[in-house]
Amino acid sequence: MLDKTFTPKDAEPRLYAAWEDSGHFKPKDDPDAETYSIVIPPPNVTGSLHIGHALNNTLQDVLIRYHRMQGKAVLWQPGTDHAGIATQMVVERQLAAEGNISRRDMGRDAFVERVWEWKEKSGGTILNQLRRLGASCDWSRERFTMDEGLSKAVIKVFVELHQQGLIYRDKRLVNWDPHFQTAISDLEVENREIDGHYWRFRYPLADGSTYRFPIAHDEDGNPTEWEERDYIVVATTRPETMLGDTAVAVHPDDARYAGFVGKSVRLPIADVEIPIIADEHADPETGSGAVKITPAHDFNDFMVGERHNLPRVNLFDRQASLLTEDDGMGGLDRIPPELRGMDRFEARKTIVAMMDDLGLLDGIDDKKVMQPFGDRSGVVVEPYMTDQWFVKADVLARDALAAVEDGRTTFHPKSWEKTYFEWMRNIQPWCISRQLWWGHRIPAWYGPSIVLLENRGDHHLIELDYNEPIPFVAQTFEEARKVAFRHYEKTDGIPNVIKSSGEHIYDGSFDLVADRQAAMSDDTLEIALWQDEDVLDTWFSSALWPFSTLGWPEETEELKRFYPTSVLVTAFDIIFFWVARMMMQGLHFMEEVPFPDIYIHALVRDEHGAKMSKSKGNVIDPLELIDEYGADAVRFTLAALAAQGRDIRMSKDRVEGYRNFGTKLWNAARFCQMNDCRPHPDFDPKTVKATVNRWILSEAEAAAKAVSAGLDTYRFNEAAGAAYRFVWNVFCDWHLEFAKPLLSGKDEAAKAETRATTAYVLDIAMKLLHPFMPFVTEELWSQTAGEGGRDTQLIVADWPRLDGLVDAGAQAEMNWLVDLTTDIRRLRSESNIPAGAKLNAVIVGASAETKARLDRNGDLLKRLARLDAVTLGDTIPDGSLQTVIGEATIALPLEGVIDTGAEKDRLAKEIAKVEGEIARLDKKLGNERFVANAPAEVVEGERAKRADYAAQKDKLSEALARLG
RNA sequence: GGGCGAUUAGCUCAGCGGGAGAGCACUGCCUUCACACGGCAGGGGUCGCUGGUUCAAUCCCAGCAUCGCCCACCA
């Protein structure tokens, strides 16, 4: 005998272990089976399960379990992401907390080793938490983005893209995170509006000349007042960069400055002359119309600088403090000695004060400004000149764009395609190098460039220039060495060279060594080859996930079977980071989209609709919910709320409600058990005779089809809702009640049929719910087994594919009985008849069909509506409660018991309601254009409704009249 | 500045051209032999506002208002 309730805490670990032991998480071996695969969006190895993961993985598990039950070979590929910055951060913090030496003191190798240790020890947390949720991943295939195999894929992809000219190295402005001292991509920058200022500076004209500048205008914009100026006013939100200005730009059409283009201003403090140039970037409407140009510290200015060939003067070191050493870009000379080494924000204050002292501060305006922050570090990001590796994302985007345009891949809901298109069409070069230690080290080795100093005919005087190194990209050092050899051999003068600083002549022999300190020995010219210090953006490896996890570049069996995957399930916040990049890499390297469907689900938000985050402290912990209500309840809640295109606001009440639903199912099974409803191996649903049984089979078929349809179209909420309504509102509320008299009756044949049917339908209910509530259903499955036990665990049981069980006659009859029962109960309740009181019912004006139905279901009606007797009559007894079902009037004689006044009120209210409906329909049917234009069946339907209401009204009026 | 979405019962949300729905909360009755994590019955909404299309609009279109999100180089 089942307990009264299910105990998730005890059952979940046991059931999960049983599934895993049975091997059902692995794709089945049948080579003929249709395949179905999903790669998990790999959580950060540092992560712990938050509610967003819970939603994401619940939906995936629902799909996986659904398709597994359909007999497919199903692979849910799990794994984690190495999460460069995040992980490095965690370990560094740990080092600091333990009072250990810092990353830099440890050195690269020791630090990386330390991170691996951490990963082995603590990296599996989130995957274990997924197990608690019930995720049926194939854990034997667990992957990590820095696994040997995946790393091989990453390196191969980098090298091939480089060979194809799609990866290149460039010195340009990048988003620089001064905290982590690394470049980050555009996507990792979070723009936030803050209260800032515009500082207006006066840059004196270099030649000391003056001009009249309009300072007031009339309504038409014509100047009315002027002042004499010997300076140009520029504004900035970042005064600390002014020392790097290399021009002042004005608009070519700006009359106010027309005479100044080509002249110069003297840049204060730095004390250098910089030109006034004409460029459309300057907006005459904004500020003074003149704008300072700082090519090394501003993205716009960088472009202006390119157009006008302006020098790029960098001011900052890697921590965004003013330079203390010469970087070869001329910035140091512009920085007064007392400012060198000063932090950027300190420098800002100091420079403003200095300008003020010089009488060159024109004013300060308060203004809201958008400021870029590093999404991980939270510090202000600086545009910074560095050498970095970039992907030509625009080229790769073409195919990825086309694949969605032509429908090879479809977003669900489709509206996200617009977002995808928008970004893909405006895609920028992707900066993929990171100045970190934890990640895939870039497979590029540098050698010095050769500077030919002198051609001496049979030999040359050269110099090795280590400041302008040449990158050699290859999968291994040995490969890079070969490439480098070819390069240097081709370079004029490598054979027969003279070392620049010496007089030794080398006779064509040189060697390449992996040592940056390499130089020359007496008989061999040694050229150093050293590997790039940087690692790749974490998303570079994530982009390969759908094929790298399946073994690529090896042509594995899994790759053949499971690529392309069936669907990607993810939240919209990583469409750009991840989805778009998987599309690009998948198409480029596999020449096939990584997935035909992309299901974008909502973000789980807090009660105010804000994104949940640790820093806001508004996080709902799914593990706590699981502890309290069980995994099934949490899963069902998430699925039921996963309507397309909306945010989900989690509430505990909801979880509790669905926990109760699990209990309801549990007790229905308990009832079946108590009544010997056991699955019968020979049961054929097509042969059942009792109306009740034919009816519940009809309903079961409809429910199974609704659940399947919902899951086939990623409408998880509809699928969950259909299952919920079927189990609670149909099977429990009505079928079990209908079945009770049969189960306790004397007709053994009917009893046996009802037992078998009820058990059969309970099995269907468990199957339909299994993808959503795997634990409680699996537990019940094992505990409700018939004589022969179960052939399989529920996890691999056949998904219900019911057909041909719909019986319209049975449905009509049982719906009639439901209506009749409900109506009588309502009469009782509204007239305050004690629940225990048994009444008689007299049916007046019954048709032959109604009589037959009463004949068949009279006992059932008596039980459900708590009646003593149901009889047919010609007249309505005095003092009856009355209601109308179809053509018949139901009377509950209560002479002397009922409150006539109250009953009159009740009837009058009901009549008014019916009259309202009739009036509405009359208006509609009286409209000629409705009758003429609406489809015939709609018009017919409305007419029929009106007739029903009219008949009902007549009977109710009659009843009222009889009360006097 | 551009784009997307939301506005439906007290709360959280479904529905989306032809009679307004769910969960929770609320009211009344019921410890009826599966279930009080329950049963039965009920109350509660002019579906943000204004126009338009249509025989018919909560649903389609336009505008407005409010809220939210994403993207963007305005100094």
PDB file of C-alpha atoms in Angstrom, chain A residues 272-515:
ATOM      1  CA  VAL A 272      52.233  70.935 -28.029  1.00  0.00           C
ATOM      2  CA  GLU A 273      50.612  72.331 -31.117  1.00  0.00           C
ATOM      3  CA  ILE A 274      47.840  70.316 -32.684  1.00  0.00           C
ATOM      4  CA  PRO A 275      46.043  71.045 -35.951  1.00  0.00           C
ATOM      5  CA  ILE A 276      42.480  72.170 -36.494  1.00  0.00           C
ATOM      6  CA  ILE A 277      40.935  69.830 -39.035  1.00  0.00           C
ATOM      7  CA  ALA A 278      37.614  69.651 -40.867  1.00  0.00           C
ATOM      8  CA  ASP A 279      35.662  66.448 -40.307  1.00  0.00           C
ATOM      9  CA  GLU A 280      32.001  65.591 -40.478  1.00  0.00           C
ATOM     10  CA  HIS A 281      32.265  63.919 -37.110  1.00  0.00           C
ATOM     11  CA  ALA A 282      32.074  67.375 -35.537  1.00  0.00           C
ATOM     12  CA  ASP A 283      28.452  68.322 -34.991  1.00  0.00           C
ATOM     13  CA  PRO A 284      27.877  72.082 -35.271  1.00  0.00           C
ATOM     14  CA  GLU A 285      24.786  71.731 -33.096  1.00  0.00           C
ATOM     15  CA  THR A 286      26.620  70.198 -30.172  1.00  0.00           C
ATOM     16  CA  GLY A 287      28.528  72.312 -27.690  1.00  0.00           C
ATOM     17  CA  SER A 288      30.790  74.793 -29.368  1.00  0.00           C
ATOM     18  CA  GLY A 289      30.795  72.772 -32.577  1.00  0.00           C
ATOM     19  CA  ALA A 290      34.478  71.995 -32.108  1.00  0.00           C
ATOM     20  CA  VAL A 291      35.552  68.627 -30.809  1.00  0.00           C
ATOM     21  CA  LYS A 292      38.889  67.466 -29.473  1.00  0.00           C
ATOM     22  CA  ILE A 293      40.284  64.369 -31.147  1.00  0.00           C
ATOM     23  CA  THR A 294      42.054  61.729 -29.050  1.00  0.00           C
ATOM     24  CA  PRO A 295      42.671  58.825 -31.423  1.00  0.00           C
ATOM     25  CA  ALA A 296      44.294  56.540 -28.863  1.00  0.00           C
ATOM     26  CA  HIS A 297      41.516  56.851 -26.290  1.00  0.00           C
ATOM     27  CA  ASP A 298      38.210  57.122 -28.088  1.00  0.00           C
ATOM     28  CA  PHE A 299      36.597  54.926 -30.727  1.00  0.00           C
ATOM     29  CA  ASN A 300      35.178  57.806 -32.741  1.00  0.00           C
ATOM     30  CA  ASP A 301      38.368  59.746 -32.565  1.00  0.00           C
ATOM     31  CA  PHE A 302      40.277  56.692 -33.678  1.00  0.00           C
ATOM     32  CA  MET A 303      38.303  56.712 -36.914  1.00  0.00           C
ATOM     33  CA  VAL A 304      38.746  60.443 -37.359  1.00  0.00           C
ATOM     34  CA  GLY A 305      42.436  59.879 -36.786  1.00  0.00           C
ATOM     35  CA  GLU A 306      42.541  57.224 -39.482  1.00  0.00           C
ATOM     36  CA  ARG A 307      40.839  59.552 -41.948  1.00  0.00           C
ATOM     37  CA  HIS A 308      43.294  62.351 -41.279  1.00  0.00           C
ATOM     38  CA  ASN A 309      46.341  60.287 -40.540  1.00  0.00           C
ATOM     39  CA  LEU A 310      46.686  61.729 -37.064  1.00  0.00           C
ATOM     40  CA  PRO A 311      49.238  60.414 -34.600  1.00  0.00           C
ATOM     41  CA  ARG A 312      47.919  58.142 -31.868  1.00  0.00           C
ATOM     42  CA  VAL A 313      49.216  59.266 -28.548  1.00  0.00           C
ATOM     43  CA  ASN A 314      48.670  56.772 -25.788  1.00  0.00           C
ATOM     44  CA  LEU A 315      48.724  58.030 -22.222  1.00  0.00           C
ATOM     45  CA  PHE A 316      47.960  54.983 -20.111  1.00  0.00           C
ATOM     46  CA  ASP A 317      49.660  51.886 -18.911  1.00  0.00           C
ATOM     47  CA  ARG A 318      47.802  48.608 -18.484  1.00  0.00           C
ATOM     48  CA  GLN A 319      46.254  49.696 -15.221  1.00  0.00           C
ATOM     49  CA  ALA A 320      44.987  52.888 -16.837  1.00  0.00           C
ATOM     50  CA  SER A 321      47.397  55.031 -14.892  1.00  0.00           C
ATOM     51  CA  LEU A 322      49.332  57.737 -16.670  1.00  0.00           C
ATOM     52  CA  LEU A 323      52.547  56.430 -18.192  1.00  0.00           C
ATOM     53  CA  THR A 324      55.783  56.334 -16.298  1.00  0.00           C
ATOM     54  CA  GLU A 325      57.804  54.825 -19.120  1.00  0.00           C
ATOM     55  CA  ASP A 326      58.116  55.565 -22.766  1.00  0.00           C
ATOM     56  CA  ASP A 327      55.925  53.270 -24.842  1.00  0.00           C
ATOM     57  CA  GLY A 328      57.166  54.569 -28.149  1.00  0.00           C
ATOM     58  CA  MET A 329      53.969  56.411 -28.907  1.00  0.00           C
ATOM     59  CA  GLY A 330      54.974  59.797 -27.656  1.00  0.00           C
ATOM     60  CA  GLY A 331      52.626  60.043 -24.748  1.00  0.00           C
ATOM     61  CA  LEU A 332      55.201  60.231 -21.993  1.00  0.00           C
ATOM     62  CA  ASP A 333      56.625  63.524 -23.174  1.00  0.00           C
ATOM     63  CA  ARG A 334      53.223  65.136 -22.948  1.00  0.00           C
ATOM     64  CA  ILE A 335      52.683  64.127 -19.355  1.00  0.00           C
ATOM     65  CA  PRO A 336      54.166  66.562 -16.842  1.00  0.00           C
ATOM     66  CA  PRO A 337      56.445  64.646 -14.483  1.00  0.00           C
ATOM     67  CA  GLU A 338      54.242  65.316 -11.477  1.00  0.00           C
ATOM     68  CA  LEU A 339      51.319  63.500 -13.174  1.00  0.00           C
ATOM     69  CA  ARG A 340      53.174  60.394 -14.268  1.00  0.00           C
ATOM     70  CA  GLY A 341      51.924  57.183 -12.693  1.00  0.00           C
ATOM     71  CA  MET A 342      48.762  58.873 -11.512  1.00  0.00           C
ATOM     72  CA  ASP A 343      45.526  56.888 -11.565  1.00  0.00           C
ATOM     73  CA  ARG A 344      43.132  57.950 -14.317  1.00  0.00           C
ATOM     74  CA  PHE A 345      40.482  59.356 -11.993  1.00  0.00           C
ATOM     75  CA  GLU A 346      43.037  61.188  -9.903  1.00  0.00           C
ATOM     76  CA  ALA A 347      44.479  62.526 -13.145  1.00  0.00           C
ATOM     77  CA  ARG A 348      41.046  63.747 -14.124  1.00  0.00           C
ATOM     78  CA  LYS A 349      40.708  65.908 -11.029  1.00  0.00           C
ATOM     79  CA  THR A 350      44.264  67.150 -11.281  1.00  0.00           C
ATOM     80  CA  ILE A 351      43.982  68.112 -14.930  1.00  0.00           C
ATOM     81  CA  VAL A 352      40.703  69.940 -14.360  1.00  0.00           C
ATOM     82  CA  ALA A 353      42.337  71.846 -11.506  1.00  0.00           C
ATOM     83  CA  MET A 354      45.350  72.661 -13.632  1.00  0.00           C
ATOM     84  CA  MET A 355      43.145  73.936 -16.460  1.00  0.00           C
ATOM     85  CA  ASP A 356      41.257  76.025 -13.962  1.00  0.00           C
ATOM     86  CA  ASP A 357      44.503  77.487 -12.660  1.00  0.00           C
ATOM     87  CA  LEU A 358      45.505  78.319 -16.202  1.00  0.00           C
ATOM     88  CA  GLY A 359      42.200  80.131 -16.686  1.00  0.00           C
ATOM     89  CA  LEU A 360      41.307  77.672 -19.413  1.00  0.00           C
ATOM     90  CA  LEU A 361      38.354  75.941 -17.747  1.00  0.00           C
ATOM     91  CA  ASP A 362      35.370  77.366 -19.604  1.00  0.00           C
ATOM     92  CA  GLY A 363      32.772  75.670 -17.440  1.00  0.00           C
ATOM     93  CA  ILE A 364      31.325  72.417 -16.171  1.00  0.00           C
ATOM     94  CA  ASP A 365      27.900  71.050 -17.094  1.00  0.00           C
ATOM     95  CA  ASP A 366      26.148  68.251 -15.256  1.00  0.00           C
ATOM     96  CA  LYS A 367      25.035  65.602 -17.648  1.00  0.00           C
ATOM     97  CA  LYS A 368      23.869  62.011 -17.755  1.00  0.00           C
ATOM     98  CA  VAL A 369      26.444  60.080 -19.693  1.00  0.00           C
ATOM     99  CA  MET A 370      26.631  56.483 -20.810  1.00  0.00           C
ATOM    100  CA  GLN A 371      29.689  54.867 -19.374  1.00  0.00           C
ATOM    101  CA  PRO A 372      31.111  51.464 -20.263  1.00  0.00           C
ATOM    102  CA  PHE A 373      31.742  48.976 -17.468  1.00  0.00           C
ATOM    103  CA  GLY A 374      33.355  45.570 -17.586  1.00  0.00           C
ATOM    104  CA  ASP A 375      30.556  43.081 -16.974  1.00  0.00           C
ATOM    105  CA  ARG A 376      32.804  40.980 -14.739  1.00  0.00           C
ATOM    106  CA  SER A 377      35.023  43.535 -13.072  1.00  0.00           C
ATOM    107  CA  GLY A 378      32.543  46.364 -12.754  1.00  0.00           C
ATOM    108  CA  VAL A 379      35.231  48.936 -13.441  1.00  0.00           C
ATOM    109  CA  VAL A 380      35.115  51.555 -16.173  1.00  0.00           C
ATOM    110  CA  VAL A 381      36.439  50.133 -19.396  1.00  0.00           C
ATOM    111  CA  GLU A 382      39.002  52.167 -21.347  1.00  0.00           C
ATOM    112  CA  PRO A 383      39.427  52.253 -25.098  1.00  0.00           C
ATOM    113  CA  TYR A 384      43.089  51.230 -25.286  1.00  0.00           C
ATOM    114  CA  MET A 385      45.599  50.729 -28.084  1.00  0.00           C
ATOM    115  CA  THR A 386      46.902  47.194 -28.116  1.00  0.00           C
ATOM    116  CA  ASP A 387      47.823  44.335 -30.391  1.00  0.00           C
ATOM    117  CA  GLN A 388      45.019  41.796 -30.415  1.00  0.00           C
ATOM    118  CA  TRP A 389      43.644  38.931 -32.454  1.00  0.00           C
ATOM    119  CA  PHE A 390      40.369  39.456 -34.263  1.00  0.00           C
ATOM    120  CA  VAL A 391      37.890  37.310 -36.138  1.00  0.00           C
ATOM    121  CA  LYS A 392      36.366  38.679 -39.317  1.00  0.00           C
ATOM    122  CA  ALA A 393      32.930  38.066 -37.949  1.00  0.00           C
ATOM    123  CA  ASP A 394      31.216  39.804 -40.835  1.00  0.00           C
ATOM    124  CA  VAL A 395      32.437  37.151 -43.269  1.00  0.00           C
ATOM    125  CA  LEU A 396      31.379  34.247 -41.064  1.00  0.00           C
ATOM    126  CA  ALA A 397      28.079  35.963 -40.381  1.00  0.00           C
ATOM    127  CA  ARG A 398      26.965  35.778 -43.991  1.00  0.00           C
ATOM    128  CA  ASP A 399      26.173  32.065 -43.967  1.00  0.00           C
ATOM    129  CA  ALA A 400      24.814  32.204 -40.454  1.00  0.00           C
ATOM    130  CA  LEU A 401      22.482  34.963 -41.524  1.00  0.00           C
ATOM    131  CA  ALA A 402      21.380  33.153 -44.670  1.00  0.00           C
ATOM    132  CA  ALA A 403      20.681  29.942 -42.758  1.00  0.00           C
ATOM    133  CA  VAL A 404      18.074  31.682 -40.644  1.00  0.00           C
ATOM    134  CA  GLU A 405      16.733  33.722 -43.532  1.00  0.00           C
ATOM    135  CA  ASP A 406      16.088  30.627 -45.621  1.00  0.00           C
ATOM    136  CA  GLY A 407      14.708  28.624 -42.727  1.00  0.00           C
ATOM    137  CA  ARG A 408      17.425  26.004 -42.281  1.00  0.00           C
ATOM    138  CA  THR A 409      17.319  27.159 -38.689  1.00  0.00           C
ATOM    139  CA  THR A 410      14.198  28.552 -37.073  1.00  0.00           C
ATOM    140  CA  PHE A 411      13.875  30.512 -33.894  1.00  0.00           C
ATOM    141  CA  HIS A 412      10.976  29.749 -31.558  1.00  0.00           C
ATOM    142  CA  PRO A 413       9.397  32.176 -30.959  1.00  0.00           C
ATOM    143  CA  LYS A 414      10.151  33.550 -34.374  1.00  0.00           C
ATOM    144  CA  SER A 415      10.328  37.135 -33.190  1.00  0.00           C
ATOM    145  CA  TRP A 416      13.887  36.594 -31.985  1.00  0.00           C
ATOM    146  CA  GLU A 417      15.015  36.259 -35.571  1.00  0.00           C
ATOM    147  CA  LYS A 418      14.764  39.996 -35.917  1.00  0.00           C
ATOM    148  CA  THR A 419      17.142  40.510 -33.030  1.00  0.00           C
ATOM    149  CA  TYR A 420      19.505  37.981 -34.534  1.00  0.00           C
ATOM    150  CA  PHE A 421      19.367  39.591 -37.971  1.00  0.00           C
ATOM    151  CA  GLU A 422      19.908  43.040 -36.565  1.00  0.00           C
ATOM    152  CA  TRP A 423      23.052  42.046 -34.788  1.00  0.00           C
ATOM    153  CA  MET A 424      24.407  39.825 -37.556  1.00  0.00           C
ATOM    154  CA  ARG A 425      23.987  42.547 -40.150  1.00  0.00           C
ATOM    155  CA  ASN A 426      25.918  45.037 -38.057  1.00  0.00           C
ATOM    156  CA  ILE A 427      28.453  42.654 -36.670  1.00  0.00           C
ATOM    157  CA  GLN A 428      31.851  44.045 -35.684  1.00  0.00           C
ATOM    158  CA  PRO A 429      35.238  42.353 -35.669  1.00  0.00           C
ATOM    159  CA  TRP A 430      35.383  40.002 -32.720  1.00  0.00           C
ATOM    160  CA  CYS A 431      38.337  40.543 -30.426  1.00  0.00           C
ATOM    161  CA  ILE A 432      39.241  37.038 -29.282  1.00  0.00           C
ATOM    162  CA  SER A 433      42.484  37.462 -27.385  1.00  0.00           C
ATOM    163  CA  ARG A 434      42.489  37.878 -23.643  1.00  0.00           C
ATOM    164  CA  GLN A 435      45.410  38.817 -21.451  1.00  0.00           C
ATOM    165  CA  LEU A 436      44.638  36.035 -19.022  1.00  0.00           C
ATOM    166  CA  TRP A 437      46.295  32.792 -18.050  1.00  0.00           C
ATOM    167  CA  TRP A 438      43.296  30.508 -17.786  1.00  0.00           C
ATOM    168  CA  GLY A 439      42.106  29.479 -21.208  1.00  0.00           C
ATOM    169  CA  HIS A 440      43.232  28.135 -24.547  1.00  0.00           C
ATOM    170  CA  ARG A 441      46.612  29.643 -25.252  1.00  0.00           C
ATOM    171  CA  ILE A 442      46.749  31.186 -28.681  1.00  0.00           C
ATOM    172  CA  PRO A 443      48.634  28.934 -31.104  1.00  0.00           C
ATOM    173  CA  ALA A 444      50.891  31.647 -32.438  1.00  0.00           C
ATOM    174  CA  TRP A 445      54.649  31.844 -32.050  1.00  0.00           C
ATOM    175  CA  TYR A 446      56.591  34.984 -32.725  1.00  0.00           C
ATOM    176  CA  GLY A 447      59.959  35.491 -34.213  1.00  0.00           C
ATOM    177  CA  PRO A 448      61.870  38.696 -34.724  1.00  0.00           C
ATOM    178  CA  SER A 449      61.587  40.570 -37.940  1.00  0.00           C
ATOM    179  CA  ILE A 450      64.688  40.894 -40.058  1.00  0.00           C
ATOM    180  CA  VAL A 451      65.946  44.318 -40.759  1.00  0.00           C
ATOM    181  CA  LEU A 452      68.382  44.489 -43.613  1.00  0.00           C
ATOM    182  CA  LEU A 453      71.044  46.951 -42.637  1.00  0.00           C
ATOM    183  CA  GLU A 454      73.383  46.563 -45.549  1.00  0.00           C
ATOM    184  CA  ASN A 455      73.690  44.513 -48.680  1.00  0.00           C
ATOM    185  CA  ARG A 456      77.252  43.403 -49.079  1.00  0.00           C
ATOM    186  CA  GLY A 457      76.805  41.427 -52.229  1.00  0.00           C
ATOM    187  CA  ASP A 458      77.602  37.888 -51.161  1.00  0.00           C
ATOM    188  CA  HIS A 459      76.241  38.477 -47.740  1.00  0.00           C
ATOM    189  CA  HIS A 460      74.147  40.942 -45.813  1.00  0.00           C
ATOM    190  CA  LEU A 461      74.304  42.834 -42.642  1.00  0.00           C
ATOM    191  CA  ILE A 462      71.059  42.325 -40.774  1.00  0.00           C
ATOM    192  CA  GLU A 463      69.530  43.015 -37.447  1.00  0.00           C
ATOM    193  CA  LEU A 464      66.926  40.986 -35.603  1.00  0.00           C
ATOM    194  CA  ASP A 465      64.166  43.323 -34.506  1.00  0.00           C
ATOM    195  CA  TYR A 466      62.279  41.982 -31.520  1.00  0.00           C
ATOM    196  CA  ASN A 467      60.002  44.975 -31.263  1.00  0.00           C
ATOM    197  CA  GLU A 468      58.115  44.151 -34.439  1.00  0.00           C
ATOM    198  CA  PRO A 469      57.756  40.388 -34.102  1.00  0.00           C
ATOM    199  CA  ILE A 470      56.207  38.233 -36.807  1.00  0.00           C
ATOM    200  CA  PRO A 471      53.523  35.737 -35.775  1.00  0.00           C
ATOM    201  CA  PHE A 472      53.634  32.172 -37.052  1.00  0.00           C
ATOM    202  CA  VAL A 473      50.340  30.409 -36.503  1.00  0.00           C
ATOM    203  CA  ALA A 474      50.268  26.640 -36.300  1.00  0.00           C
ATOM    204  CA  GLN A 475      48.795  23.902 -34.196  1.00  0.00           C
ATOM    205  CA  THR A 476      52.058  23.038 -32.483  1.00  0.00           C
ATOM    206  CA  PHE A 477      55.425  24.571 -31.864  1.00  0.00           C
ATOM    207  CA  GLU A 478      56.989  22.127 -34.294  1.00  0.00           C
ATOM    208  CA  GLU A 479      54.582  23.184 -37.007  1.00  0.00           C
ATOM    209  CA  ALA A 480      55.146  26.836 -36.245  1.00  0.00           C
ATOM    210  CA  ARG A 481      58.871  26.241 -36.398  1.00  0.00           C
ATOM    211  CA  LYS A 482      58.520  24.846 -39.906  1.00  0.00           C
ATOM    212  CA  VAL A 483      56.499  27.825 -40.993  1.00  0.00           C
ATOM    213  CA  ALA A 484      59.059  30.105 -39.467  1.00  0.00           C
ATOM    214  CA  PHE A 485      61.908  28.313 -41.217  1.00  0.00           C
ATOM    215  CA  ARG A 486      60.229  28.834 -44.554  1.00  0.00           C
ATOM    216  CA  HIS A 487      59.701  32.459 -43.721  1.00  0.00           C
ATOM    217  CA  TYR A 488      63.285  33.131 -42.715  1.00  0.00           C
ATOM    218  CA  GLU A 489      64.715  31.111 -45.580  1.00  0.00           C
ATOM    219  CA  LYS A 490      62.841  33.247 -48.007  1.00  0.00           C
ATOM    220  CA  THR A 491      63.937  36.419 -46.329  1.00  0.00           C
ATOM    221  CA  ASP A 492      66.809  37.958 -48.163  1.00  0.00           C
ATOM    222  CA  GLY A 493      70.049  37.597 -46.385  1.00  0.00           C
ATOM    223  CA  ILE A 494      69.342  34.855 -43.954  1.00  0.00           C
ATOM    224  CA  PRO A 495      71.934  32.630 -45.478  1.00  0.00           C
ATOM    225  CA  ASN A 496      75.216  34.398 -45.336  1.00  0.00           C
ATOM    226  CA  VAL A 497      74.561  36.979 -42.738  1.00  0.00           C
ATOM    227  CA  ILE A 498      76.577  39.090 -40.491  1.00  0.00           C
ATOM    228  CA  LYS A 499      75.277  39.634 -37.042  1.00  0.00           C
ATOM    229  CA  SER A 500      74.545  43.267 -36.743  1.00  0.00           C
ATOM    230  CA  SER A 501      76.589  43.846 -33.661  1.00  0.00           C
ATOM    231  CA  GLY A 502      79.417  41.549 -34.586  1.00  0.00           C
ATOM    232  CA  GLU A 503      81.510  40.582 -37.494  1.00  0.00           C
ATOM    233  CA  HIS A 504      80.903  36.866 -37.565  1.00  0.00           C
ATOM    234  CA  ILE A 505      79.726  35.509 -40.868  1.00  0.00           C
ATOM    235  CA  TYR A 506      77.248  32.637 -40.752  1.00  0.00           C
ATOM    236  CA  ASP A 507      77.182  30.349 -43.614  1.00  0.00           C
ATOM    237  CA  GLY A 508      73.494  29.877 -44.129  1.00  0.00           C
ATOM    238  CA  SER A 509      72.843  28.030 -40.959  1.00  0.00           C
ATOM    239  CA  PHE A 510      70.412  29.223 -38.425  1.00  0.00           C
ATOM    240  CA  ASP A 511      68.156  27.630 -35.901  1.00  0.00           C
ATOM    241  CA  LEU A 512      64.867  28.425 -34.266  1.00  0.00           C
ATOM    242  CA  VAL A 513      64.558  27.858 -30.550  1.00  0.00           C
ATOM    243  CA  ALA A 514      61.720  28.169 -28.129  1.00  0.00           C
ATOM    244  CA  ASP A 515      63.494  30.587 -25.929  1.00  0.00           C
TER     245      ASP A 515
END
